[in-house]
Amino acid sequence: MAFTVTDWLVIAGYLLFNLLIGFYYRSKAGNSTEDFFISGRDVSWWLAGTSMVATTFAADTPLLVCGLVATQGISGNWIWWSFCLSGMTTVFFFARYWRRAEILTDVELVEIRYGGKPAAFLRGFKAIYLGLLMNCFILGWVTRAMVDIIAVVLGPMIAAGRELTLTVGSHSLFHYTLGDPRHTALAICIFVLVPFTGLYTFIGGLWGVLVTDLFQFALKMTMIVVLAWLAVAHLGGMHALKLQLSAVDTATRAAGIPTSNVLSFLPDFRTGVTTANVWTLPLLTFFMYLGVQWWASWYPGAEPGGGGYIAQRMFSAKNEKHSLGATLWFNVAHYALRPWPWILTGLVALAIYSPHGGLHPNEAFAANPQQGYVMVLRDYLPPALRGLMVAAFLAAYMSTIGTQLNWGTSYLVNDFYRRFLVRQAGEHHYVLVSKTITVILVL
């Protein structure tokens, strides 16, 4: 996948625009921790809700959905669609109460609700566990996905062993030979993307994160729709896609692998409680998702009753109506609108790269179906759009990183440092500490 000068200029322009947003909102973020972490409780529902959607659109999310479609069909997405039950409960029962609580973090509610030393200990423990340990874990897994994307998209160029040299006169200041694609991709994430995201988060606080999320979400949604449309058009339209999937189904059965309908929205109820069929969910698993998982699991962005960065956006809303509206928009966009371009691209990847009847069988896809999304991008996106698509993946990655940095810092400052270490300092002191901890999390 060759990149032109125009592609690189598009990517550079995207990065610069994000930085300018952070600088624009620096004055709003520096007055108090309320301004830095919840934007002074002055955010409209559409901005808060779009930020929720953008944050849950990480770099790994399209890859995950593509992998689910390739192995379990459309019905495999019930592993996360089941969280819609929790999300709608949050909309109609909890969103107003979160905003009414007038708190800075959801962890703060623990001590207010229960009181006493045990509650204070739990508040401090959750601040460290979620703000530092869990936060770093989440940063690690989305970075791993971004490494996979960069390695596939830029892999041929990296593997070619190109040398990067920075010289002044006759003196060489920097020399680096691109080697293993994954190692170079990891270096790009660690030394370029994460520090860059940390910079505009450091400068602009939650305002910077929210507005960059809005810009990033518009870019991401536009490009995933364009990719899905182009991928389906390459096969000749929806009817041709269905015919090719039927051919893949026939070839898979001929190989001795039982199948179900890959296009089915619900699991194959004819297979019984358990099944070895591909492209469906076992009914036992499906009922566990609907009966237990949605209320028993803690998942970033889908905590039962709301929490984490979803609660942070509700705290930032202008009033209770805006809090409810933001959460409703998030759930509609997250579960009903956004997945379908990913699913279409995943079906195209299966039709093209399947080892059983695919148009161009691919061993890498057979070993890791999640890579199918990036392979479609690499093979069928026109050169003029490649820079924009890479910028969209950068947006997906950076929106999650920016939120995690600001959200994790809010726990460490408000629920640990301010609660247990320095309790009587001024607001400017806590803002300075917040920025310092943001830098530490980046490192």
mmCIF file of C-alpha atoms in Angstrom, residues 5 9 42 44 71 74-75 86 95 115 136 142 145 175 188 221 232 245 264 304 381:
data_model
loop_
_atom_site.group_PDB
_atom_site.id
_atom_site.type_symbol
_atom_site.label_atom_id
_atom_site.label_comp_id
_atom_site.label_asym_id
_atom_site.label_seq_id
_atom_site.Cartn_x
_atom_site.Cartn_y
_atom_site.Cartn_z
ATOM 1 C CA VAL A 5 2.882 13.022 -0.576
ATOM 2 C CA LEU A 9 0.002 15.825 4.126
ATOM 3 C CA ASP A 42 -21.458 23.402 30.452
ATOM 4 C CA SER A 44 -24.536 20.293 25.336
ATOM 5 C CA THR A 71 -16.272 -16.635 12.806
ATOM 6 C CA ILE A 74 -23.680 -11.195 12.286
ATOM 7 C CA SER A 75 -25.204 -12.829 15.370
ATOM 8 C CA SER A 86 -27.614 -1.775 30.501
ATOM 9 C CA ALA A 95 -28.615 9.599 33.721
ATOM 10 C CA GLY A 115 -19.550 6.941 54.482
ATOM 11 C CA CYS A 136 -2.840 1.311 31.614
ATOM 12 C CA VAL A 142 -5.892 -0.408 22.097
ATOM 13 C CA ALA A 145 -4.637 -3.044 17.890
ATOM 14 C CA HIS A 175 19.620 7.569 11.815
ATOM 15 C CA ILE A 188 5.275 4.991 16.222
ATOM 16 C CA MET A 221 -17.850 7.601 10.451
ATOM 17 C CA VAL A 232 -19.451 -3.881 -1.597
ATOM 18 C CA LEU A 245 -21.131 -15.647 0.658
ATOM 19 C CA SER A 264 -28.737 -14.055 10.431
ATOM 20 C CA PRO A 304 -24.312 -1.280 34.622
ATOM 21 C CA LEU A 381 -9.360 1.692 -1.073
#
